[in-house]
mmCIF file of C-alpha atoms in Angstrom:
data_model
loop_
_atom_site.group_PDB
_atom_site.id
_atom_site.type_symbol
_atom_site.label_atom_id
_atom_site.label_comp_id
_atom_site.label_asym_id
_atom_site.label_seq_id
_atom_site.Cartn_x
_atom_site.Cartn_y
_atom_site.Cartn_z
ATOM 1 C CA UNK A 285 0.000 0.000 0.000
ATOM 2 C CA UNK A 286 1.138 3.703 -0.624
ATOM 3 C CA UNK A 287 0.582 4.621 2.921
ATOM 4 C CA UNK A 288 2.498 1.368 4.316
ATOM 5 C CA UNK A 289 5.217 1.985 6.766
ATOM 6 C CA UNK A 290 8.080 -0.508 7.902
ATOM 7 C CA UNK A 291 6.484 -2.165 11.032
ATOM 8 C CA UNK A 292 9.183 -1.214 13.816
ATOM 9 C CA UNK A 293 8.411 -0.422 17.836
ATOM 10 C CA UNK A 294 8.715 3.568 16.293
ATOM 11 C CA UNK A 295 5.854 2.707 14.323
ATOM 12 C CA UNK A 296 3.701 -0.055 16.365
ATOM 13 C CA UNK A 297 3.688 2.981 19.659
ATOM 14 C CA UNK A 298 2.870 5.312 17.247
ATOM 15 C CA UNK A 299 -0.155 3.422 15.790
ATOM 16 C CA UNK A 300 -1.395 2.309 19.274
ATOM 17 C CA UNK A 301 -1.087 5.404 20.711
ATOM 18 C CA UNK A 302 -3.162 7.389 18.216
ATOM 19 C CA UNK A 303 -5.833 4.790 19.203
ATOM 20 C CA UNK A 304 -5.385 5.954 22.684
ATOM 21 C CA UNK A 305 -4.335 2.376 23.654
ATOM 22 C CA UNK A 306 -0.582 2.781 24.504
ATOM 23 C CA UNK A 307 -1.452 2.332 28.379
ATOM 24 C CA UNK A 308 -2.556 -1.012 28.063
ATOM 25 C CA UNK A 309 0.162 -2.318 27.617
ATOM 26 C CA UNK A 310 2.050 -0.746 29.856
ATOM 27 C CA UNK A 311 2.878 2.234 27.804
ATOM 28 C CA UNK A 312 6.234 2.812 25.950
ATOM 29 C CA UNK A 313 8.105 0.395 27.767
ATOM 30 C CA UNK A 314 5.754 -2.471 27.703
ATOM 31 C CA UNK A 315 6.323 -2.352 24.144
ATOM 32 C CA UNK A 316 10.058 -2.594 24.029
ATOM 33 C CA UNK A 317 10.039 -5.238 26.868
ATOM 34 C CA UNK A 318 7.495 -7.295 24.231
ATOM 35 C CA UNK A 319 10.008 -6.681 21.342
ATOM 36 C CA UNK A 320 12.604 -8.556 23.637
ATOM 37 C CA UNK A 321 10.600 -11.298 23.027
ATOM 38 C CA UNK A 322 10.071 -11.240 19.342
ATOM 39 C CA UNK A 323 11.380 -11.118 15.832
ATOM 40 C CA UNK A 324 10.900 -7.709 13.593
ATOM 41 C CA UNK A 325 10.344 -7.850 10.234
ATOM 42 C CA UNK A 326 13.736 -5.825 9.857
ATOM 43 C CA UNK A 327 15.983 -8.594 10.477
ATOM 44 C CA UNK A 328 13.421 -11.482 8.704
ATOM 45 C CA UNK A 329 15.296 -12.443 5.908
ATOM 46 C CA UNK A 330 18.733 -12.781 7.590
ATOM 47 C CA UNK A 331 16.639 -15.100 10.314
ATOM 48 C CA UNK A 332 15.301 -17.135 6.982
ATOM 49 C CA UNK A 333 18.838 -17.789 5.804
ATOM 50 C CA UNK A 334 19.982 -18.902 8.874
ATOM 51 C CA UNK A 335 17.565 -21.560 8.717
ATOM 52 C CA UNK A 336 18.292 -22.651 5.335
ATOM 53 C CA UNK A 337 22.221 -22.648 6.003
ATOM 54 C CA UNK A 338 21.550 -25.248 9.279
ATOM 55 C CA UNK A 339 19.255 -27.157 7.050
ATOM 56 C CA UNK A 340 21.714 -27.530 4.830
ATOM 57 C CA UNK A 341 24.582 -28.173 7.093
ATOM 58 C CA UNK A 342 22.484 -31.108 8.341
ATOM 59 C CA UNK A 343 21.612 -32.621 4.868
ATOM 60 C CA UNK A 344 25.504 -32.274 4.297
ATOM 61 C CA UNK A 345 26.154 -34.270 7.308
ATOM 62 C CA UNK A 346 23.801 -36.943 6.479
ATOM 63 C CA UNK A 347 25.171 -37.418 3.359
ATOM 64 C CA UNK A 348 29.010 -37.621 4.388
ATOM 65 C CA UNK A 349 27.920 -40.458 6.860
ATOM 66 C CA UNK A 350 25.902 -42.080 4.053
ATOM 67 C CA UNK A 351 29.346 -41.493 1.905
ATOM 68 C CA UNK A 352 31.287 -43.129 4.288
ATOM 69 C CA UNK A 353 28.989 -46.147 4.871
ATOM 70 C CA UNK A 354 28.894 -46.288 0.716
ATOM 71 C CA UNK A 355 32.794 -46.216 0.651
ATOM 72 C CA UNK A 356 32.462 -50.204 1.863
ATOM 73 C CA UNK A 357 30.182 -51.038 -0.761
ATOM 74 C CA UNK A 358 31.174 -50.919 -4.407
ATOM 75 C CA UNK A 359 28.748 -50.446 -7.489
ATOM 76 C CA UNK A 360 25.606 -48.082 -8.117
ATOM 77 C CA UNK A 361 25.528 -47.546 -4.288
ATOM 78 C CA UNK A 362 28.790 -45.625 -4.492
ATOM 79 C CA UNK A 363 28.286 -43.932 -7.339
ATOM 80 C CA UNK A 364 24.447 -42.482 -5.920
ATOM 81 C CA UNK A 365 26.030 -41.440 -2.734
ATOM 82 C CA UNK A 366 29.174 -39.506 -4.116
ATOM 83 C CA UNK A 367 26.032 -37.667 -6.740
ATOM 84 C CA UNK A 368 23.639 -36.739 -3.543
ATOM 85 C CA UNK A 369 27.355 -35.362 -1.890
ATOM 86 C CA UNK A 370 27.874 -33.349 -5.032
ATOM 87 C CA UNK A 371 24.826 -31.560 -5.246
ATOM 88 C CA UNK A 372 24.789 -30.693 -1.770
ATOM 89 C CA UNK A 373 27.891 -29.550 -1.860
ATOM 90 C CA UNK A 374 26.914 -26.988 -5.163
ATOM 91 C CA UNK A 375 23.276 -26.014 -2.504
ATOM 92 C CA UNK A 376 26.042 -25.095 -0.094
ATOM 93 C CA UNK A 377 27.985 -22.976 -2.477
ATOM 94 C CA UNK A 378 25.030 -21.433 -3.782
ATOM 95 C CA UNK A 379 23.590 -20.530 -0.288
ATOM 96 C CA UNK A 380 27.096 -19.305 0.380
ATOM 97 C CA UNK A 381 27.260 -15.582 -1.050
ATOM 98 C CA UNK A 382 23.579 -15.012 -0.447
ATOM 99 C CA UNK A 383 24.836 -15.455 3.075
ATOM 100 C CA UNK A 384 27.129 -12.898 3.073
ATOM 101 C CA UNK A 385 25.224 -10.183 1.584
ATOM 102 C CA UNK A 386 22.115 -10.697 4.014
ATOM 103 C CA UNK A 387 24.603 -10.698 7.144
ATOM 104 C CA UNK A 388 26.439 -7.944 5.596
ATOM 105 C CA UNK A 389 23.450 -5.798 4.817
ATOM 106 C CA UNK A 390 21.183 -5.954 8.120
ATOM 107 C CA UNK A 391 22.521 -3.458 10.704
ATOM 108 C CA UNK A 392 20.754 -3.174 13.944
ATOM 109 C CA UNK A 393 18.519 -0.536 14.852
ATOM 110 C CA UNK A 394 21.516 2.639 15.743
ATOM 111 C CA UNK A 395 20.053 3.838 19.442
ATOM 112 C CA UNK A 396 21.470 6.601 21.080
ATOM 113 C CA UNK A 397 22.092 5.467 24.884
ATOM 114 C CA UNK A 398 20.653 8.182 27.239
ATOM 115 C CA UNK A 399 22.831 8.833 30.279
ATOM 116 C CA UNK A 400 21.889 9.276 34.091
ATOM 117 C CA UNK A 401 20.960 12.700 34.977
ATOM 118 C CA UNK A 402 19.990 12.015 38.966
ATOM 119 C CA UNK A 403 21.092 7.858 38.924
ATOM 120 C CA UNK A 404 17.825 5.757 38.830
ATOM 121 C CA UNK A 405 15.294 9.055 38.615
ATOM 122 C CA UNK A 406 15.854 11.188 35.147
ATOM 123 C CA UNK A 407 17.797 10.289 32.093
ATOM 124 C CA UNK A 408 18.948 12.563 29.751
ATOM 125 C CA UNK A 409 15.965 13.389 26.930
ATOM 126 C CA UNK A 410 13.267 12.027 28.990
ATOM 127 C CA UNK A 411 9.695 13.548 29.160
ATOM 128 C CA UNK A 412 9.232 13.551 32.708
ATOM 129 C CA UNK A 413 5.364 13.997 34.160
ATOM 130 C CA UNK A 414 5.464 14.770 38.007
ATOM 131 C CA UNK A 415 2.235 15.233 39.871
ATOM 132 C CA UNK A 416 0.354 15.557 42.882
ATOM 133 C CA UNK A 417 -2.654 17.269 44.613
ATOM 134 C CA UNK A 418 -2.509 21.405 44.631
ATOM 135 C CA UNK A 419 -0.429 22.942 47.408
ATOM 136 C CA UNK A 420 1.572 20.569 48.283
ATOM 137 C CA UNK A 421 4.705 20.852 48.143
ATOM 138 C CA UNK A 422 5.537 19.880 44.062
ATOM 139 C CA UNK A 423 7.185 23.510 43.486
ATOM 140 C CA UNK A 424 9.307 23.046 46.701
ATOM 141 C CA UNK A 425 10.195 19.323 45.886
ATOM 142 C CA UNK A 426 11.260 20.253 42.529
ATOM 143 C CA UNK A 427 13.272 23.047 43.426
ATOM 144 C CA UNK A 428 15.529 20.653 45.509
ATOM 145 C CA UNK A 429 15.808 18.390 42.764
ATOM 146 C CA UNK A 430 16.853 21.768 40.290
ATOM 147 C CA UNK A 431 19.202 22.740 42.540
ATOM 148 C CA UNK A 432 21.211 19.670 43.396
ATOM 149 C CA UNK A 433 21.071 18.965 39.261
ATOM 150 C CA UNK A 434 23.020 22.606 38.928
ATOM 151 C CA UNK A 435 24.889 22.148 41.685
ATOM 152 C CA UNK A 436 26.001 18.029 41.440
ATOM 153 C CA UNK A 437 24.923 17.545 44.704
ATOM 154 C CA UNK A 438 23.090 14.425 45.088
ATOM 155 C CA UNK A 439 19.246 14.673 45.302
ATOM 156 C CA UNK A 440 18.009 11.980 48.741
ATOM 157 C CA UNK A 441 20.506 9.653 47.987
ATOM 158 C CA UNK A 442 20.394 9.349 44.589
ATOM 159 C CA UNK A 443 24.060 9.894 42.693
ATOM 160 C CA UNK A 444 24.492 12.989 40.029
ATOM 161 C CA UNK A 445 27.623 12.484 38.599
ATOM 162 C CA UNK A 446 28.135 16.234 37.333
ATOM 163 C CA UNK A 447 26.464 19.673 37.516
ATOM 164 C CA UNK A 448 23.683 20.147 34.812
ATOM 165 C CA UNK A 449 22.464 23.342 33.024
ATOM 166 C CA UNK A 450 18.495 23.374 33.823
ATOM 167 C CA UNK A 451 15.486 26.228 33.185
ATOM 168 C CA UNK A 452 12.727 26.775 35.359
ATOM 169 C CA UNK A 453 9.436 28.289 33.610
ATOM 170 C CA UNK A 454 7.819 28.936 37.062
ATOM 171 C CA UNK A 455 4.320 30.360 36.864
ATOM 172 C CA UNK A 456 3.951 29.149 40.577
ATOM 173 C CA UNK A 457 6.238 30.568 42.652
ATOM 174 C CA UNK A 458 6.014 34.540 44.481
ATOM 175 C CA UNK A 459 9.796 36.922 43.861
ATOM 176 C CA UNK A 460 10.008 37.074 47.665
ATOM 177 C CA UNK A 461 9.620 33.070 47.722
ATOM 178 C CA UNK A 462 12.504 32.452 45.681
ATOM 179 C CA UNK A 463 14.881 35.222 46.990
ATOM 180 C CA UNK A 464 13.752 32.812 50.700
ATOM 181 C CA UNK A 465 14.563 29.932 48.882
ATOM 182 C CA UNK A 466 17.989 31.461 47.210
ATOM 183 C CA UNK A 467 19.162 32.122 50.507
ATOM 184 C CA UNK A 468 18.584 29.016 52.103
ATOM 185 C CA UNK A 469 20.174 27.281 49.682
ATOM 186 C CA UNK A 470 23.337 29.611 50.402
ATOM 187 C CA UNK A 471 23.444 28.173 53.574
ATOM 188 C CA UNK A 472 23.098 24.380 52.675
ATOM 189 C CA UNK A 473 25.495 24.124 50.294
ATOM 190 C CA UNK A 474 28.719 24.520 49.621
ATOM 191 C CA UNK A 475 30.642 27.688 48.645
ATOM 192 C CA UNK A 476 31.638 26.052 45.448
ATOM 193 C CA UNK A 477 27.789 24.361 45.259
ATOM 194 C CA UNK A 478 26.345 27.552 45.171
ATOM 195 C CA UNK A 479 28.032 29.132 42.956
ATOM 196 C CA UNK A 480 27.488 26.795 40.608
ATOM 197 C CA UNK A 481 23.961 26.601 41.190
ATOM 198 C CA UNK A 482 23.683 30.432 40.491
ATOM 199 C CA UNK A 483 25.288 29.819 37.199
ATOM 200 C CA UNK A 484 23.750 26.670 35.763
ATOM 201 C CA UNK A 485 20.161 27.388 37.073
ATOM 202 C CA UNK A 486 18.279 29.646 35.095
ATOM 203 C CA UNK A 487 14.463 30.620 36.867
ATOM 204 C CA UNK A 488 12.016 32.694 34.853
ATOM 205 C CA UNK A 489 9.208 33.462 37.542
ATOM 206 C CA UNK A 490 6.112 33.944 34.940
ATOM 207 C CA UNK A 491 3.614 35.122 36.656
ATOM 208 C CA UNK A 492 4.153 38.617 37.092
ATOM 209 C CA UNK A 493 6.657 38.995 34.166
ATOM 210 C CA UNK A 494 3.488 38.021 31.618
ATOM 211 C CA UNK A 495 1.315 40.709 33.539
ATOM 212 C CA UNK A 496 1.593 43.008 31.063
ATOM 213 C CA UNK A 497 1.503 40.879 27.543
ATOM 214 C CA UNK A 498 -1.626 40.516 26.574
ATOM 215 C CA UNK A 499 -1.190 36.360 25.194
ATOM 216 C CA UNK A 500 -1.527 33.698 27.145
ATOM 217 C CA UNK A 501 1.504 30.396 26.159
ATOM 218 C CA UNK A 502 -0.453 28.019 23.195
ATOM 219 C CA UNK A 503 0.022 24.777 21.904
ATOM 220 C CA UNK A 504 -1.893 25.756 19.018
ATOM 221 C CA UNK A 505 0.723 26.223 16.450
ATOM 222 C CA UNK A 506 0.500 29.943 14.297
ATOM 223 C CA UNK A 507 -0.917 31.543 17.421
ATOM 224 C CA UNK A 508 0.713 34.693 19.174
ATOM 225 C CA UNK A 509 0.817 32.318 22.427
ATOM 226 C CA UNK A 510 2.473 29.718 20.976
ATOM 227 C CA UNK A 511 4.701 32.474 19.456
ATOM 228 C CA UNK A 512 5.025 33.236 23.099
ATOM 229 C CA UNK A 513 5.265 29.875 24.651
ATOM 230 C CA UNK A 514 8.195 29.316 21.532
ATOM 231 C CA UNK A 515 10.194 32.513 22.944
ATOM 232 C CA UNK A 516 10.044 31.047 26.767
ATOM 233 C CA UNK A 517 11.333 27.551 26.007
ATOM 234 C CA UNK A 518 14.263 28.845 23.228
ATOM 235 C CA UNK A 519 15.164 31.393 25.262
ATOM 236 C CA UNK A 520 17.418 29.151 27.462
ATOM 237 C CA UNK A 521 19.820 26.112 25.919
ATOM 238 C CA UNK A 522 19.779 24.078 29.445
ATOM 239 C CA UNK A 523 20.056 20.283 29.400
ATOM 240 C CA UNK A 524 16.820 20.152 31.359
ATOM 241 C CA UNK A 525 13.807 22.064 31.587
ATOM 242 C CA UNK A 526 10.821 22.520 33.790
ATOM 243 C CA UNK A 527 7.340 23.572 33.079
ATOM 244 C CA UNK A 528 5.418 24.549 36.380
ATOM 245 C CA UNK A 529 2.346 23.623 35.603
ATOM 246 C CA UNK A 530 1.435 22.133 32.145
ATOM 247 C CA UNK A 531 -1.899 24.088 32.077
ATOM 248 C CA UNK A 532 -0.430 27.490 32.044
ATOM 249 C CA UNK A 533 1.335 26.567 29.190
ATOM 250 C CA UNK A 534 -1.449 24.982 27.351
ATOM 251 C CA UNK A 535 -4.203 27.096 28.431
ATOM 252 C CA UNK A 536 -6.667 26.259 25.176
ATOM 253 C CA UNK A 537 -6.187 22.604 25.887
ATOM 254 C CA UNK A 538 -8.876 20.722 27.322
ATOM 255 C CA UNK A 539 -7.306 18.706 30.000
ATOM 256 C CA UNK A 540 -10.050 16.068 29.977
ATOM 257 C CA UNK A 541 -10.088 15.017 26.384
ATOM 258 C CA UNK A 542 -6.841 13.016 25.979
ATOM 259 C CA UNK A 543 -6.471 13.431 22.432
ATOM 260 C CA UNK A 544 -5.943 16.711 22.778
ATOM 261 C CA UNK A 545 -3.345 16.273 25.583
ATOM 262 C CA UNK A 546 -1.679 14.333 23.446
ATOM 263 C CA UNK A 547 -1.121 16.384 20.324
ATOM 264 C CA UNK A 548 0.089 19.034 22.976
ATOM 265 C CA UNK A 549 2.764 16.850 24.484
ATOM 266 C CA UNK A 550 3.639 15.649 21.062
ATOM 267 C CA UNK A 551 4.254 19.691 20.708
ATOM 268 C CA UNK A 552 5.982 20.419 23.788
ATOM 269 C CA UNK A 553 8.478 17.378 22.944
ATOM 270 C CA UNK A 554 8.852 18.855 19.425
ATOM 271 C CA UNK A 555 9.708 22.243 21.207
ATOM 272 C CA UNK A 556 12.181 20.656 23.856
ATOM 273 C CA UNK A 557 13.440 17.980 21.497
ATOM 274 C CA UNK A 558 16.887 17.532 22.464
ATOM 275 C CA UNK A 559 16.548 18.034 26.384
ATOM 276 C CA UNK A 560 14.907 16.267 29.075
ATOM 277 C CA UNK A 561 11.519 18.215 29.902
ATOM 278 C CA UNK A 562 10.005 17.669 33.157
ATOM 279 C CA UNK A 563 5.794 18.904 33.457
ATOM 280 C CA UNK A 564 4.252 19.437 36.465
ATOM 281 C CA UNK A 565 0.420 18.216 36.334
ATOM 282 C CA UNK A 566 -2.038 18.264 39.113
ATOM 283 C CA UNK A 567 -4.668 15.691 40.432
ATOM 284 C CA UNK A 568 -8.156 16.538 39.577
ATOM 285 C CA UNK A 569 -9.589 18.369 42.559
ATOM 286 C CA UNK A 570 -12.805 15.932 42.482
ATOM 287 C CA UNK A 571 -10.447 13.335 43.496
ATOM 288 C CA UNK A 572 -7.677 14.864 45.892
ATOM 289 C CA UNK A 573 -10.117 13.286 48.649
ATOM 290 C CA UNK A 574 -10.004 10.212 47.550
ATOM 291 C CA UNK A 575 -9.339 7.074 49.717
ATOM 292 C CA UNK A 576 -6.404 5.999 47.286
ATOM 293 C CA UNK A 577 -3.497 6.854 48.482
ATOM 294 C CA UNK A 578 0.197 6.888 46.792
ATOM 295 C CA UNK A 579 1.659 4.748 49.207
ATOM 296 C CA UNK A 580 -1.016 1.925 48.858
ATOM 297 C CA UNK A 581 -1.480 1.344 45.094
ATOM 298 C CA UNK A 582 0.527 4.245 42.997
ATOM 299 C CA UNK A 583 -0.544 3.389 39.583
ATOM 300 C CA UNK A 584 -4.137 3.766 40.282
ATOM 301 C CA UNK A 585 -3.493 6.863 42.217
ATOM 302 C CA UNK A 586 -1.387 8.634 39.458
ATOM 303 C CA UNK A 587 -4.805 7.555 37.193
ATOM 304 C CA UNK A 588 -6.173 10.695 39.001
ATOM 305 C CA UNK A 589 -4.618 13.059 37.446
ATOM 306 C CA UNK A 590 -6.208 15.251 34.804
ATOM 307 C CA UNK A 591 -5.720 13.494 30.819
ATOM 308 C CA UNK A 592 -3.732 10.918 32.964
ATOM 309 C CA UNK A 593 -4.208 8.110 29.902
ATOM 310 C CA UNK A 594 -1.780 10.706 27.293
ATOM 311 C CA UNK A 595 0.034 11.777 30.337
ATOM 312 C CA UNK A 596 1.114 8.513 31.378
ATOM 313 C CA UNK A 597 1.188 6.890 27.545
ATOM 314 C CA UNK A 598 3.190 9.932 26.696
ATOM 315 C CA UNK A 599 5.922 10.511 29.369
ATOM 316 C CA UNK A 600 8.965 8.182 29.536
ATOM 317 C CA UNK A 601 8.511 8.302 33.419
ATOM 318 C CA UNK A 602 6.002 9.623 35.904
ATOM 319 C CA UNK A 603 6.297 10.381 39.597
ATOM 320 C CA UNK A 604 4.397 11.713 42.221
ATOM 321 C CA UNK A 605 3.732 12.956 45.233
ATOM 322 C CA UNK A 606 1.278 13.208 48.136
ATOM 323 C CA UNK A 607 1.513 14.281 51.635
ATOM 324 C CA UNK A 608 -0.458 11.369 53.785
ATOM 325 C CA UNK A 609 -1.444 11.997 57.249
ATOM 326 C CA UNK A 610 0.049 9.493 59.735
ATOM 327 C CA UNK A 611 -1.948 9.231 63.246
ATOM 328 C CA UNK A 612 1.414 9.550 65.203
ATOM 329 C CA UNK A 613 3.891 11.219 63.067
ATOM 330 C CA UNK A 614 1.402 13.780 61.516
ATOM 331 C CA UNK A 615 1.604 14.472 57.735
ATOM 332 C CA UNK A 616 4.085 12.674 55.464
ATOM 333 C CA UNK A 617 5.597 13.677 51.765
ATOM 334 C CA UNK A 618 5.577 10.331 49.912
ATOM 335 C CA UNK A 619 7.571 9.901 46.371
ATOM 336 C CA UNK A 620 7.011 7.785 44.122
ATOM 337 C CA UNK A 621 8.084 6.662 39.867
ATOM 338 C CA UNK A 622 7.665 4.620 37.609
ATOM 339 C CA UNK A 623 8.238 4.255 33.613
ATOM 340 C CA UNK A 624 11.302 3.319 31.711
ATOM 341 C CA UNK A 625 13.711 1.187 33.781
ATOM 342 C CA UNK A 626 12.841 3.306 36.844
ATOM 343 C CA UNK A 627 10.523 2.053 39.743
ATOM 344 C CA UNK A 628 10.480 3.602 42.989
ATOM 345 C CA UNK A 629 7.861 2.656 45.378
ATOM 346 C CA UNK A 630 6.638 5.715 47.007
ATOM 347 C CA UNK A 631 8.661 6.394 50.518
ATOM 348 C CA UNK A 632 8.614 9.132 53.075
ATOM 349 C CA UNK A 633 11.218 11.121 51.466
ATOM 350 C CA UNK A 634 10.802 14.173 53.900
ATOM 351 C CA UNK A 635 8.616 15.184 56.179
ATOM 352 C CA UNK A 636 6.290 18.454 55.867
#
């Protein structure tokens, strides 16, 4: 067909996804775990002459022991035996060069291996979701992880092997709760750590720097917000950037209908291709008083989260959070991931 495409795990996600399907099987990396298991039609025909080389290999060996037995005998026996050698000998020839060429022709799939950012939580190029309820304590949580990723300090436990360059497009956070923030970190960390936080971390607090332009950031492509939204994510060339949260940079996307949420990450990854992008999402408010809780079952809690089927068949990883109320210890901040050779089974990671 005009339209066909090689079938590949490029093109199977693709085709599942568009069906809105992807999650079903456990998303991205379902698929490639699958494709462990199975043969593509890329490397078919070198499989097929594989086969035919050992079947002939075996019909060789047949006939040398049949040549061997014959070698006793005299007559028409002999002479039938050393004909059945000699055309298997010209099948092995002819199977010979075809060989070659197939083995010599099929290359594997070229991937580009994607480093350890923060060891066991981000890889380089990733699409990161992270999400919790409203107010509490994403922006803060974050922040720590933005900091030790400019700094190389390592983030609870969890090895960064070198300072990274990362952007912050913050429409969350107050000037005066930065500057607070700034100079706490001054006292945590090193002299050296801080400096080079101050120079790899770039922050652009949004909310009152877009006070006085009248768009609002757009996925919708030819738009002045998406002319806007294009401006805030070139502006910086960090390794890593954040978008705090995903609806105030996709403010004509419905966050309910999942199609749409996923053209719009499709967009955002087309706008950070090249970096790792990490969106902060909330739960739907409906549900923030529901009984599930992260630390009991976190896949079905992360389904809580607004468009969470393209969220979660989009990113290469989501995590989350949730503060939980403990009768004795009062409230908790659980974290939790999962996605692409990452699992963490949400832990108190601080307390509030």
């Amino acid at each position: 067909a005009a339209n066909a495409k090689q079938i590949a795990v490029i093109t199977v996600a693709e085709h599942i996804d568009a069906n809105g399907q992807i999650e079903l099987i456990g998303g991205r990396s379902g698929l490639h775990e699958l494709l462990n298991y199975s043969t593509t039609s890329t490397s078919a025909e070198y499989y097929a002459q594989i086969v035919r080389q050992k079947a002939t290999s075996r019909d060789a060996i047949q006939l040398g022991l049949e040549l061997i037995e014959a070698g006793q005998e005299e007559g028409d026996k002999l002479q039938r035996a050393i004909a059945k050698t000699q055309t298997a000998r010209e099948n092995l020839t002819a199977i010979d060069p075809a060989l070659k060429t197939a083995t010599n022709d099929f290359e594997m799939p070229q991937f580009e291996s994607k480093e350890w950012q923060v060891e066991n939580i981000l890889r380089e190029r990733d699409m990161v979701l992270w999400i919790g309820p409203e107010k509490q304590s994403k922006t803060t949580l974050l922040y720590q992880l933005c900091v030790s990723l400019a700094s190389g300090r390592d983030f609870l436990g969890h090895k960064i092997e070198r300072a990274h360059s990362v952007a912050y497009r913050d429409f969350e956070t107050e000037p005066e709760d930065f500057h607070y923030r700034v100079e706490r970190y001054e006292k945590i960390l090193g002299e050296g750590e801080y400096y080079r936080m101050m120079h790899n971390l770039d922050v652009y607090l949004l909310r009152e720097a877009l006070l006085n332009v009248d768009e609002e950031p757009s996925l919708r492509r030819g738009t002045a917000g998406y002319r806007l939204l294009k401006r805030l994510v070139d502006s910086t060339d960090s390794e890593i950037i954040v978008l705090d949260p995903f609806q105030e940079f996709a403010t004509d996307i419905n966050e309910m209908d999942n199609q749409k949420v996923r053209m719009a990450l499709k967009e955002m990854q087309r706008l950070t291709r090249g970096r790792t992008c990490i969106i902060v999402h909330h739960l739907r408010k409906a549900d923030e008083r529901s009984d599930i809780q992260i630390h009991r079952n976190f896949r079905r809690w992360s389904d809580r989260v607004r468009g969470a089927q393209a969220f979660k068949g989009k990113a290469d990883s989501v995590f989350g959070q949730q503060l939980v109320e403990d009768p004795q210890l009062g409230p908790i901040l659980y974290l939790g991931g999962f996605g692409k050779r990452i699992t963490i089974d949400p832990i108190p990671m601080v307390d509030s």
